[in-house]
mmCIF file of C-alpha atoms and ligand atoms in Angstrom:
data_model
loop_
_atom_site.group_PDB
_atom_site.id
_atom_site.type_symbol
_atom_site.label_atom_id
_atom_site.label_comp_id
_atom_site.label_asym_id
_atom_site.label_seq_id
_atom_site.Cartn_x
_atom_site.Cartn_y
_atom_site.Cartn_z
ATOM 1 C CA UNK A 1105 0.000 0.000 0.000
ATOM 2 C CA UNK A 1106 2.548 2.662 1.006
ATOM 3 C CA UNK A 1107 4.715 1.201 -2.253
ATOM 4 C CA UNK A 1108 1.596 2.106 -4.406
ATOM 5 C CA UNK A 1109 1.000 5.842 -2.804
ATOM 6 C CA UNK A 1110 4.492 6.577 -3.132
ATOM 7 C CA UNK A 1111 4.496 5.929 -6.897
ATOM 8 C CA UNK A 1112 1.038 7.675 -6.855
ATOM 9 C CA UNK A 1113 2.405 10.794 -5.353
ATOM 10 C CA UNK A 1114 5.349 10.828 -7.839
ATOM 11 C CA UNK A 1115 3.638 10.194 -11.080
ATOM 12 C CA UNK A 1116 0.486 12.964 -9.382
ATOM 13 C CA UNK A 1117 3.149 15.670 -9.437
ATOM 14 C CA UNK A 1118 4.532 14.386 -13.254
ATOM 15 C CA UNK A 1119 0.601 14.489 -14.444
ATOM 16 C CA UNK A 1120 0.486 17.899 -12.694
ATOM 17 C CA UNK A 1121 3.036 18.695 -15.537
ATOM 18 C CA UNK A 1122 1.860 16.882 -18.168
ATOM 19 C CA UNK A 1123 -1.997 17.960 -17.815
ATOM 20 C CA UNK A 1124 -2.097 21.182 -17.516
ATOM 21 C CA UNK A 1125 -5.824 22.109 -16.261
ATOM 22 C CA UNK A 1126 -8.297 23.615 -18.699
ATOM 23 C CA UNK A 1127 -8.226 27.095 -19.288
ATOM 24 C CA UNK A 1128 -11.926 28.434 -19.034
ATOM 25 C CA UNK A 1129 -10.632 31.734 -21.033
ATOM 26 C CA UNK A 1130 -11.500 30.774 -24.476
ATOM 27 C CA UNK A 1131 -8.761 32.214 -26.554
ATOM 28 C CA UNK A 1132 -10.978 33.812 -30.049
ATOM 29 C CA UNK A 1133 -9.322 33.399 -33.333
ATOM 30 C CA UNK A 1134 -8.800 36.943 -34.103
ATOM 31 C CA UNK A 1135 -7.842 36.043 -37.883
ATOM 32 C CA UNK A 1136 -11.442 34.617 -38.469
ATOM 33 C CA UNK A 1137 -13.097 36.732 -36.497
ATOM 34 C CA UNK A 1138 -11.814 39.564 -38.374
ATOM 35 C CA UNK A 1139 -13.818 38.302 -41.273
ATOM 36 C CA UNK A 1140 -16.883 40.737 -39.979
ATOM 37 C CA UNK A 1141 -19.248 39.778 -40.604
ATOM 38 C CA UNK A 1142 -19.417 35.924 -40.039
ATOM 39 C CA UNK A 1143 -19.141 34.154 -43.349
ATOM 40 C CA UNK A 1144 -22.491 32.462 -44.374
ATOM 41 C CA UNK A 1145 -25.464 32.577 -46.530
ATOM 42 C CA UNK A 1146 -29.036 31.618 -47.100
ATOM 43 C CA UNK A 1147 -29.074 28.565 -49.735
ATOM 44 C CA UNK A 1148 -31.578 26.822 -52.485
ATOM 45 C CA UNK A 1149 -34.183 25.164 -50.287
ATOM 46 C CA UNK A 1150 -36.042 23.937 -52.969
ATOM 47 C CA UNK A 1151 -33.937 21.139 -53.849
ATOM 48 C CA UNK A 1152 -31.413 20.914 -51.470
ATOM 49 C CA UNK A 1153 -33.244 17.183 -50.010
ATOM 50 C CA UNK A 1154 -32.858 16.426 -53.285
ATOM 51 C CA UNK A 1155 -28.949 16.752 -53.234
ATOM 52 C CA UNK A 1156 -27.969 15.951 -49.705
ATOM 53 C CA UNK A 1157 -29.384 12.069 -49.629
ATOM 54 C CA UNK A 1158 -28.487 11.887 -45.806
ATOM 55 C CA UNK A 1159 -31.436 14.885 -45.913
ATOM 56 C CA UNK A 1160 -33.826 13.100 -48.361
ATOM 57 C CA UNK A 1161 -33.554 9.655 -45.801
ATOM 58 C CA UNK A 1162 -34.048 11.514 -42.659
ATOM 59 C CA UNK A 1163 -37.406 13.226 -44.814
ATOM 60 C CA UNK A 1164 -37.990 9.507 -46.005
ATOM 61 C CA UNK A 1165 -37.925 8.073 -42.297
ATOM 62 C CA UNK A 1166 -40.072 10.131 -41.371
ATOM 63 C CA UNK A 1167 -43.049 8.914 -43.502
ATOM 64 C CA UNK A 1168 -42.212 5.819 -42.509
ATOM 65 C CA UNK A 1169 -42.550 6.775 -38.872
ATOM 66 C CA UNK A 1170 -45.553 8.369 -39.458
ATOM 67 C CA UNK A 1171 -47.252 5.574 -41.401
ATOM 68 C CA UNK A 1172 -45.867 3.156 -38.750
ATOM 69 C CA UNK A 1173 -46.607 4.859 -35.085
ATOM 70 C CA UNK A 1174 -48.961 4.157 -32.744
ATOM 71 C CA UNK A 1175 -51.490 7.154 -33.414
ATOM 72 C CA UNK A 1176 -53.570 6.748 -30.712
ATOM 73 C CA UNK A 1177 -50.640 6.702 -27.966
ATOM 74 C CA UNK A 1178 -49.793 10.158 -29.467
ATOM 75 C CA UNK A 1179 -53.335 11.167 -29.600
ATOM 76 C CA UNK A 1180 -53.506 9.891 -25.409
ATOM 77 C CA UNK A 1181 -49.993 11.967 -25.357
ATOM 78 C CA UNK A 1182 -50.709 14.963 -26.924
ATOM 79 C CA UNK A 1183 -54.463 15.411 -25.112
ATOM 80 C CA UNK A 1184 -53.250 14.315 -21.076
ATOM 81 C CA UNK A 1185 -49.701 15.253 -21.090
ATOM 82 C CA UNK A 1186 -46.801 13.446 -20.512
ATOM 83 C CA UNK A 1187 -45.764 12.097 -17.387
ATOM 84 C CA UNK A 1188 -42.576 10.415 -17.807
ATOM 85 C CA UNK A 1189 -41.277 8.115 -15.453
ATOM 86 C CA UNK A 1190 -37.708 8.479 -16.248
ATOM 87 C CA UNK A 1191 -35.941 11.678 -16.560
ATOM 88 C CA UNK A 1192 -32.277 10.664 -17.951
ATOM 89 C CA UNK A 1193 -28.910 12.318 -18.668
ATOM 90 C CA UNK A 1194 -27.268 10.151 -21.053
ATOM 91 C CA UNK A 1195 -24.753 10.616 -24.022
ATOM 92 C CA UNK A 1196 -24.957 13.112 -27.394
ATOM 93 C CA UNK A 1197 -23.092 9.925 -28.864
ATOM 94 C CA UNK A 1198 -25.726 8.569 -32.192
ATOM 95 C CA UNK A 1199 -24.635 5.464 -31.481
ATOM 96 C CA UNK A 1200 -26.300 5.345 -27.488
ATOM 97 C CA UNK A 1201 -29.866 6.803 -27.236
ATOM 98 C CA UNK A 1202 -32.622 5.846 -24.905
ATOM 99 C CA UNK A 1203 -34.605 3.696 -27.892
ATOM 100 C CA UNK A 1204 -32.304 0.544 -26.464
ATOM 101 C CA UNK A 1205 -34.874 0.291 -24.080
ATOM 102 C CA UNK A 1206 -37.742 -0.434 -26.283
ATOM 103 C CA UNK A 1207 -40.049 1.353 -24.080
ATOM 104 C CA UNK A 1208 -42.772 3.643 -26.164
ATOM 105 C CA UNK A 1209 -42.737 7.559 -26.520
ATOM 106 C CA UNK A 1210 -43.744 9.357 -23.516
ATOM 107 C CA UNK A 1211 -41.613 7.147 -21.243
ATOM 108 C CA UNK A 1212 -37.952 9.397 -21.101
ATOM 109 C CA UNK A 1213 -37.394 12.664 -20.533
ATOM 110 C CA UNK A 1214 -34.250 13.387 -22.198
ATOM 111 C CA UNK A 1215 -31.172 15.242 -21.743
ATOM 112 C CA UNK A 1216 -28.248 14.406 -24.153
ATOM 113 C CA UNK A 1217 -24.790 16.145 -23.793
ATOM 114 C CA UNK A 1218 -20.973 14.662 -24.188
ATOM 115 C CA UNK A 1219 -20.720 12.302 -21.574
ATOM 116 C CA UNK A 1220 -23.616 12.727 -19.612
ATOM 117 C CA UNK A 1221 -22.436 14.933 -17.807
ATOM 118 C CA UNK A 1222 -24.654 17.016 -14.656
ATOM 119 C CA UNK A 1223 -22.317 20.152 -13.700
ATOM 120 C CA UNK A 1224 -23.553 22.951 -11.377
ATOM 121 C CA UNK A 1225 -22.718 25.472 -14.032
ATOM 122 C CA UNK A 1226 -24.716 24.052 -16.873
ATOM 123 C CA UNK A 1227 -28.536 25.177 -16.636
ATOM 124 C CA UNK A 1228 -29.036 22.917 -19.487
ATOM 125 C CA UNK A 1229 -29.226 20.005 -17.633
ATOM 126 C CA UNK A 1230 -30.180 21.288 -14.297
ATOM 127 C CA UNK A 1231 -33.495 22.845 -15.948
ATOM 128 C CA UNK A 1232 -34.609 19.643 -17.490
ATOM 129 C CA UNK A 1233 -34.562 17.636 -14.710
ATOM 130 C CA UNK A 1234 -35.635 20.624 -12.153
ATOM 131 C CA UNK A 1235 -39.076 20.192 -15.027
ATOM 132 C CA UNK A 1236 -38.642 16.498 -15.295
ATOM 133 C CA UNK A 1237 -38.932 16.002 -11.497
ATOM 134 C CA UNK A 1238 -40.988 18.960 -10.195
ATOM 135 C CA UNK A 1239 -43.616 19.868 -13.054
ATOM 136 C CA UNK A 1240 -43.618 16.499 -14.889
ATOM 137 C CA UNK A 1241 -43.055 13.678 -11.613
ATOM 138 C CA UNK A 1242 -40.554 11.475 -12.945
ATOM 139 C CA UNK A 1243 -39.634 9.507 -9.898
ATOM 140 C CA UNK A 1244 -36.213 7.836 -11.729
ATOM 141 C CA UNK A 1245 -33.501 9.964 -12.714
ATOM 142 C CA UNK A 1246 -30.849 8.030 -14.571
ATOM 143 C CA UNK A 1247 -27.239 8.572 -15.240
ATOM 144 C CA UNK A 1248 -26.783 6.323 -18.641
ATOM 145 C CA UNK A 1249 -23.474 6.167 -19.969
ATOM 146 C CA UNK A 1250 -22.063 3.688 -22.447
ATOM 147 C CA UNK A 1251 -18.443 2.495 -23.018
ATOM 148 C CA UNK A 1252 -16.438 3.356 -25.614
ATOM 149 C CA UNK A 1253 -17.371 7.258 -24.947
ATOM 150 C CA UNK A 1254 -15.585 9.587 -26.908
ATOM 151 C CA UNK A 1255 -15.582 11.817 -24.192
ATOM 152 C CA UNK A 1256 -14.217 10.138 -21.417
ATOM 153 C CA UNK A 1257 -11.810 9.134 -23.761
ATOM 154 C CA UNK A 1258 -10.545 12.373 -24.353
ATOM 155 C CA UNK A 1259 -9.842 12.883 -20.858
ATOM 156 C CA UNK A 1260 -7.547 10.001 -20.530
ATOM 157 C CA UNK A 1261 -5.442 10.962 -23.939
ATOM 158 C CA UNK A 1262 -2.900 13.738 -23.759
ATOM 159 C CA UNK A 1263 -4.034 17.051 -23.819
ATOM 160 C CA UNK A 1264 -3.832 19.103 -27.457
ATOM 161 C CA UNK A 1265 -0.528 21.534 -27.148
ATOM 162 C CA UNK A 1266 -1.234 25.237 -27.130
ATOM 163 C CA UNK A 1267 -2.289 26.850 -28.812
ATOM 164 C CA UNK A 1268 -5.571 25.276 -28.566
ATOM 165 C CA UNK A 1269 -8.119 26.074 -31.130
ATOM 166 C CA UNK A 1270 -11.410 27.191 -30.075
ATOM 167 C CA UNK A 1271 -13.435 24.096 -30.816
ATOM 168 C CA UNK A 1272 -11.414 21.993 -29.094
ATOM 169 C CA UNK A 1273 -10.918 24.496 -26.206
ATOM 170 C CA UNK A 1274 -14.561 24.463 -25.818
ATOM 171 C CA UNK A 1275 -14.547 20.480 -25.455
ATOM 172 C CA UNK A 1276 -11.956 20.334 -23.071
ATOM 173 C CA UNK A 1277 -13.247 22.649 -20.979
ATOM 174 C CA UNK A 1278 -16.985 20.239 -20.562
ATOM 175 C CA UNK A 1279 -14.938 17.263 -20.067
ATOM 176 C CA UNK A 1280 -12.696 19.126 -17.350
ATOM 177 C CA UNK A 1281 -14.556 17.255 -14.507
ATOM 178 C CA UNK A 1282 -13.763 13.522 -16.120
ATOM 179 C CA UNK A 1283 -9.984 14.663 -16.815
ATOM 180 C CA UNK A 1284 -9.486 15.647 -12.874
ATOM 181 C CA UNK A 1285 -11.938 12.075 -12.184
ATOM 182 C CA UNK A 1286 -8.939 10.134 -14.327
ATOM 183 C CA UNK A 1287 -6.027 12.144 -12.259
ATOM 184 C CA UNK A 1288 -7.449 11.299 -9.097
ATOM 185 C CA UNK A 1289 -9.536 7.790 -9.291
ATOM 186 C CA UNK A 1290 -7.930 5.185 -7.038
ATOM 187 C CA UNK A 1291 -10.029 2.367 -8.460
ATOM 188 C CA UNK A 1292 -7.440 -0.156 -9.656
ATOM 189 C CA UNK A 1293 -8.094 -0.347 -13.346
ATOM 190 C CA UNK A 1294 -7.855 3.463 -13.638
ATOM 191 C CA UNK A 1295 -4.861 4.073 -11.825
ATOM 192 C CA UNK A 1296 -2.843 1.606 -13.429
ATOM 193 C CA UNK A 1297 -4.001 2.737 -16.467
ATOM 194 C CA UNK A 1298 -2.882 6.265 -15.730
ATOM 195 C CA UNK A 1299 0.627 5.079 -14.093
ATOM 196 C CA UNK A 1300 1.510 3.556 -17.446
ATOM 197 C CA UNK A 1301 0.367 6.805 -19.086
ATOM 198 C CA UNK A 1302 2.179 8.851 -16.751
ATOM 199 C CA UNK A 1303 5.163 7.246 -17.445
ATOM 200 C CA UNK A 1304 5.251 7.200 -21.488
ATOM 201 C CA UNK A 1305 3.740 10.906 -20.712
ATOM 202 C CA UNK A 1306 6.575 11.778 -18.748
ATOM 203 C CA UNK A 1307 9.408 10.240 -21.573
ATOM 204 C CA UNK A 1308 7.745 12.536 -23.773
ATOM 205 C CA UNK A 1309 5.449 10.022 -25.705
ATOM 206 C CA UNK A 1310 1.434 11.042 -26.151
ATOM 207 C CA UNK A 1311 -1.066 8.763 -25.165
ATOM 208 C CA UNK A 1312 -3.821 8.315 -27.646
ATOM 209 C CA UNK A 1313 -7.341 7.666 -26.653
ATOM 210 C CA UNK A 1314 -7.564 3.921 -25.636
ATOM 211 C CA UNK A 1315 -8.831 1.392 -26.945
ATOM 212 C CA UNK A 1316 -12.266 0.308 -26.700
ATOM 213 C CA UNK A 1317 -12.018 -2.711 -24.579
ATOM 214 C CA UNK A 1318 -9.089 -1.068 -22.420
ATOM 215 C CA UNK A 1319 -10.523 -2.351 -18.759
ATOM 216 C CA UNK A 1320 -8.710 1.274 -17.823
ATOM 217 C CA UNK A 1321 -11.426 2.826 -20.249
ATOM 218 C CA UNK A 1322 -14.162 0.942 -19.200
ATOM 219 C CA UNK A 1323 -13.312 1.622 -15.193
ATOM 220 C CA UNK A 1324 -13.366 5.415 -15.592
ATOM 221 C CA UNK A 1325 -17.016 5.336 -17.627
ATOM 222 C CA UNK A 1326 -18.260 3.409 -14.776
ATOM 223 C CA UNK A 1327 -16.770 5.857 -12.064
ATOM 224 C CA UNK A 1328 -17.875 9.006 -14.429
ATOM 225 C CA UNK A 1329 -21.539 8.075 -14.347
ATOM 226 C CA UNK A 1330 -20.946 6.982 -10.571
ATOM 227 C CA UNK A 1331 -19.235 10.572 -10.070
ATOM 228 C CA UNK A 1332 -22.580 12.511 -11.988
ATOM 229 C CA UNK A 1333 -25.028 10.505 -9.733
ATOM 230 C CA UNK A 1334 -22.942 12.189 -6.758
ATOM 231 C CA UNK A 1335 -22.999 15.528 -8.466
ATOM 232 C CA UNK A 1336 -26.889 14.958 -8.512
ATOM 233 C CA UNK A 1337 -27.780 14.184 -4.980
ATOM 234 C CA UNK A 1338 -25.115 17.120 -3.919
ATOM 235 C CA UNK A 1339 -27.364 19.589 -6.154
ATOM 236 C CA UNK A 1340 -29.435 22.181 -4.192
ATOM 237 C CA UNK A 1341 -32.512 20.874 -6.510
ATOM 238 C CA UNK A 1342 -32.623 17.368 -5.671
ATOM 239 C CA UNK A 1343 -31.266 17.585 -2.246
ATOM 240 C CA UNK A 1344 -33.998 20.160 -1.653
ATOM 241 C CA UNK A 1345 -36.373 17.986 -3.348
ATOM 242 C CA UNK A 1346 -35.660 14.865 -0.877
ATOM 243 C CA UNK A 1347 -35.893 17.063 2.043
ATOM 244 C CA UNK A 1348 -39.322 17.842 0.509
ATOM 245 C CA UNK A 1349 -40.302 13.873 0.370
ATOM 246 C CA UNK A 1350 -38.993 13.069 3.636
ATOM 247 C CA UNK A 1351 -41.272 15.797 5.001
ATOM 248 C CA UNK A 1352 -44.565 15.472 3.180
ATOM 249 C CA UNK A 1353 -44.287 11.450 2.877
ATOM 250 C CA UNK A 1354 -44.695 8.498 4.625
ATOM 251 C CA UNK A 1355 -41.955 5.460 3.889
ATOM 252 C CA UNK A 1356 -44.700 4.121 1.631
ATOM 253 C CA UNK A 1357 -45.349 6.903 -0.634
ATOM 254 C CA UNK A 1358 -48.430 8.389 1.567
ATOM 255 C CA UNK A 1359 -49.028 11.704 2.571
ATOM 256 C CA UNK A 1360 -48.452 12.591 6.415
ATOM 257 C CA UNK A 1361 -51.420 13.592 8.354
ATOM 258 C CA UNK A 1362 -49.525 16.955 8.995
ATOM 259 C CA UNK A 1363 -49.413 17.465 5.073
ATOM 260 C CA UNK A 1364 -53.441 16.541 4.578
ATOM 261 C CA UNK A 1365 -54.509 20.222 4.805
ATOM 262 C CA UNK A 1366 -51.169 21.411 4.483
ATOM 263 C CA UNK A 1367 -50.544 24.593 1.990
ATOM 264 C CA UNK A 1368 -49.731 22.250 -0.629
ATOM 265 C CA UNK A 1369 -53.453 20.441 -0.636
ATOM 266 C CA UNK A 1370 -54.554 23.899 -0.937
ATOM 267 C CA UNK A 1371 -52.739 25.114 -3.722
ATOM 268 C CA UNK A 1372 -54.488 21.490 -5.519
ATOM 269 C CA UNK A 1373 -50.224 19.574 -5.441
ATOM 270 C CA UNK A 1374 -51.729 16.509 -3.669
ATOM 271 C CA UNK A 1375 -50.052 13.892 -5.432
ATOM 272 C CA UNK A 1376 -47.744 16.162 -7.634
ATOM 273 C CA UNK A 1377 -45.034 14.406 -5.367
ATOM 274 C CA UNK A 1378 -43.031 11.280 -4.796
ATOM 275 C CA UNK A 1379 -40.834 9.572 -3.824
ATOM 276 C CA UNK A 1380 -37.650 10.176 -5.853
ATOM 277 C CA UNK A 1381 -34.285 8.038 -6.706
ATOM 278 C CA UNK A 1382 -31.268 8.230 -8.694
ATOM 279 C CA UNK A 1383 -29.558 5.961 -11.043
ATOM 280 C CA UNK A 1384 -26.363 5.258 -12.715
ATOM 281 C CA UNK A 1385 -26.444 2.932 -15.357
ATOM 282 C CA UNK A 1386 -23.821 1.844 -18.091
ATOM 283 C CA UNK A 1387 -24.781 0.935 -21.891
ATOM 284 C CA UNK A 1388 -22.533 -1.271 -23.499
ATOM 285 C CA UNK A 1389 -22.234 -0.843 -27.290
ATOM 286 C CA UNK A 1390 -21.112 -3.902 -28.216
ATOM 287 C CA UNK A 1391 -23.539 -6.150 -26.854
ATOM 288 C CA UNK A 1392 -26.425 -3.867 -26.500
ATOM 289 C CA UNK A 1393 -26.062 -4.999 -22.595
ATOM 290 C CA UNK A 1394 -27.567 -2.178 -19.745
ATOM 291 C CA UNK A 1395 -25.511 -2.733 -16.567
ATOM 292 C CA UNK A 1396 -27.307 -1.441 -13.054
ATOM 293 C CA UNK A 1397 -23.932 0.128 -11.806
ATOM 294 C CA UNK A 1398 -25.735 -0.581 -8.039
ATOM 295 C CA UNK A 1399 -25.487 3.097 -6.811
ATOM 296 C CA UNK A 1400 -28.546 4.179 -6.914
ATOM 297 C CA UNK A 1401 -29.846 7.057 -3.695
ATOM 298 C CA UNK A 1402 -33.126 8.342 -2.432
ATOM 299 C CA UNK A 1403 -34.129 10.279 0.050
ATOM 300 C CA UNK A 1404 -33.861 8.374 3.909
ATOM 301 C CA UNK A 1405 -36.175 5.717 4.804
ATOM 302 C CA UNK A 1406 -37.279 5.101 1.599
ATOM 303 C CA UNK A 1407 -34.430 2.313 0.969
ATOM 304 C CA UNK A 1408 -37.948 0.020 1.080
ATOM 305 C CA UNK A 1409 -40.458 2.179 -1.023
ATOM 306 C CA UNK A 1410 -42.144 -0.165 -3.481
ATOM 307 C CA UNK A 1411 -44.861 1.667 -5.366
ATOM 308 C CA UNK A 1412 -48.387 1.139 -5.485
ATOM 309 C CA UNK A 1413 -50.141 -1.313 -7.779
ATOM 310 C CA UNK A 1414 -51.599 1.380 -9.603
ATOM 311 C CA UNK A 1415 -49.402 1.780 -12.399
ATOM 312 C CA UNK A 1416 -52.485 3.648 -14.435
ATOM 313 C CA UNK A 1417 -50.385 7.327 -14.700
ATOM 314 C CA UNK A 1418 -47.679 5.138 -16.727
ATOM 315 C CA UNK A 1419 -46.885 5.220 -20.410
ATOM 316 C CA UNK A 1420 -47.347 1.648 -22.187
ATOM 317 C CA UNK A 1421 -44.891 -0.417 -23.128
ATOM 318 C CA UNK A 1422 -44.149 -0.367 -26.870
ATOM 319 C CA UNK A 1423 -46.337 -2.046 -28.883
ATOM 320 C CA UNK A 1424 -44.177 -4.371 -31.016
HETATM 321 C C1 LIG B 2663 -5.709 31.529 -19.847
HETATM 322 O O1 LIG B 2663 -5.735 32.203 -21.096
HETATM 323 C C2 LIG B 2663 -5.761 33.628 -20.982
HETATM 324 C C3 LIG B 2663 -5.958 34.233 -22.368
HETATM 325 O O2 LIG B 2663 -4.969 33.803 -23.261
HETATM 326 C C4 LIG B 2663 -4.463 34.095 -20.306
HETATM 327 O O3 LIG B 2663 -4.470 35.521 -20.161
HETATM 328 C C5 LIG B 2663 -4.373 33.456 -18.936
HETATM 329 O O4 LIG B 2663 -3.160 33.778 -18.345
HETATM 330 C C6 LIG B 2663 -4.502 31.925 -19.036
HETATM 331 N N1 LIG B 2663 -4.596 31.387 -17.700
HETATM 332 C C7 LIG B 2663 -3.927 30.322 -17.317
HETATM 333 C C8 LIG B 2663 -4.127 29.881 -15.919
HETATM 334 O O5 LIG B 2663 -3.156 29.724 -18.077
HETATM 335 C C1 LIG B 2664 -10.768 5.992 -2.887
HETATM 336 O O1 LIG B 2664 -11.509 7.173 -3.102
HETATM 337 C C2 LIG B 2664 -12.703 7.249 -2.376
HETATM 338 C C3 LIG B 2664 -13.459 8.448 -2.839
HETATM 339 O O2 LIG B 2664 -12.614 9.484 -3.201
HETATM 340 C C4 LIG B 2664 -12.373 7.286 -0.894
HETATM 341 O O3 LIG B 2664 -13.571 7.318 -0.155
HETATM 342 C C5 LIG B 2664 -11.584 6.037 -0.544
HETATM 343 O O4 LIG B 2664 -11.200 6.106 0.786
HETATM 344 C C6 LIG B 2664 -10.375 5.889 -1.435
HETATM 345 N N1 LIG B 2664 -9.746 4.608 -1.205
HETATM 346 C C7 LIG B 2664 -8.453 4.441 -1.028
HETATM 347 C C8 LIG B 2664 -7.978 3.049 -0.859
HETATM 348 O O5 LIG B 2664 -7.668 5.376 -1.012
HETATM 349 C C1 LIG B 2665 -25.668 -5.016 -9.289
HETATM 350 O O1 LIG B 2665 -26.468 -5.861 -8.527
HETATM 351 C C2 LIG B 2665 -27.009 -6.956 -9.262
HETATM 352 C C3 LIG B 2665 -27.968 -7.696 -8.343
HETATM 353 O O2 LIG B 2665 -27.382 -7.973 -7.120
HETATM 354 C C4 LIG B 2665 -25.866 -7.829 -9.771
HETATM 355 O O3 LIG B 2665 -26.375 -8.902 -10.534
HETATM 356 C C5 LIG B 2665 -24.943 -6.972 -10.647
HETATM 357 O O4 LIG B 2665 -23.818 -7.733 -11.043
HETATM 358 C C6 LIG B 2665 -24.466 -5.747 -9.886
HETATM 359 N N1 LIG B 2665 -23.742 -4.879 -10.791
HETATM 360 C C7 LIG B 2665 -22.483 -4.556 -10.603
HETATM 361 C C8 LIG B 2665 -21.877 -3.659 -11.636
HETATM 362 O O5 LIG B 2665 -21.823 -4.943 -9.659
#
């Protein structure tokens, strides 16, 4: 043990060199941005679907989709609302979306950035699941992220040299969170990945993004989606929100006698809330595979909730 923090604390101080932290100052190209103004132009609509086939086949899927769908779900949709029982932070990446659940429309409420990623200083994120939880009820809110994530594996390769261009500045500077997660993880699999790094680093080699099967790689997906379901339950929102259940509801998803004619009945939010948990799952690519990443919170005392039989305020499953 005191062999392995030794080496730690040496190779800490040569990353310290070799990764220098993100600057937030985003340095402009002048030279373009002295083309004033901005470079662009309206275009042919007429027929551009016509030239761009990717265009006409997104058109074409469409009709299909609409030919194919189950109208009256949407009608049901459309006329009561949704009331999704997952709201879910997962990747931007095409090939991961929440469809590999084969659950109809009406069941996710989505947020999709590069690595699914819940920071303090992105309202993005926070306001979709301050609307998923608190106007819509979702009572799951899930953490998906899938191996092989560009992202994450970004933050393990060496940093681009200054001077960094803007669009990659701009990159670097979301993923800071998962760079500082792969300088400081002690699970095994990262930080041996990271010594050997460290050392080519430090012999002045660059470390490409790994591989997709690197057990390195895979480690520090699992411990990003484990560090955004921390970064959840530390928000004021959701922290607040669990105070809220813990106050106004029973272990078993009842309201207390205290909250009966409490301001809330009044203002006609019986039932607008319960009980509330969070999620971090992993997708794999390869096999198609979801993997419960067992870290899942909720507010105290509700480690037994099991919800009530009446599963009538739920979306259908897909009709296949
Ligand atoms: C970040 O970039 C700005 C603009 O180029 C520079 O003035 C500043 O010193 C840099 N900060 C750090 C910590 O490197
Ligand atoms: C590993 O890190 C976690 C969280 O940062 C910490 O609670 C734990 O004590 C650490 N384990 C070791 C062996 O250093
Ligand atoms: C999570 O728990 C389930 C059930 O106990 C288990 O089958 C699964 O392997 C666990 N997942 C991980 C990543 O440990």
């Amino acid at each position: 043990m005191v062999y392995w923090a030794l080496i730690h604390t040496l190779l800490f101080a040569v990353a310290g060199f070799a990764h220098p932290q993100a600057n937030d100052t985003f340095k402009y190209d002048h030279s373009i941005r002295g083309r004033n103004p901005a470079p662009n132009t309206h275009f042919s609509t007429s027929s551009y679907s016509e030239r761009f086939p990717d265009i006409a086949a997104a058109f074409d899927g469409n009709k299909r989709f609409m030919a194919n769908r189950d109208s009256a779900l949407f009608q049901s949709l459309v006329q009561n609302g949704q009331k999704p029982p997952f709201m879910m932070v997962a990747c931007s990446d095409s090939r991961a979306s929440e469809s590999i659940f084969d659950l109809a429309f009406g069941n996710f409420f989505m947020e999709r950035n590069i690595a699914n990623q819940f920071r303090l200083d992105d309202f993005n994120t926070q306001s979709v699941m301050s609307y998923g939880v608190y106007a819509l009820g979702a009572q799951h809110i899930v953490i998906l992220g899938h191996y092989s994530c560009g992202g994450v594996a970004a933050s393990i390769a060496t940093p681009p040299k200054a001077p960094i261009d803007v669009p990659t500045q701009i990159v670097h500077t979301w993923i800071s969170d998962i760079r500082s997660l792969y300088l400081s993880s002690n699970r095994t699999e990262v930080a041996q990945m990271r010594i050997a790094n460290e050392i080519k680093e430090a012999s002045g080699g660059t470390v490409p993004p790994p591989g997709i099967r690197d057990p390195g790689f895979r480690a520090l997906v699992e411990e990003n989606v484990k560090l955004q379901v921390q970064k959840v339950v530390d928000s004021p929102v959701i922290k607040n929100r669990f105070a809220e259940i813990v106050q106004r509801l029973n272990p078993d998803g009842t309201p207390k006698p205290s909250e009966q004619d409490s301001h809330h009945q009044r203002r006609g939010e019986t039932g607008s809330i319960r009980p509330l948990f969070v999620h971090g799952w992993v997708h794999d690519l390869e096999t198609g595979e979801v993997i419960d990443l067992n870290v899942s919170r909720g507010p105290p005392g509700f480690e037994n909730y099991t919800p009530s039989s009446d599963g009538s305020s739920h979306p259908p499953p897909a009709s296949s």
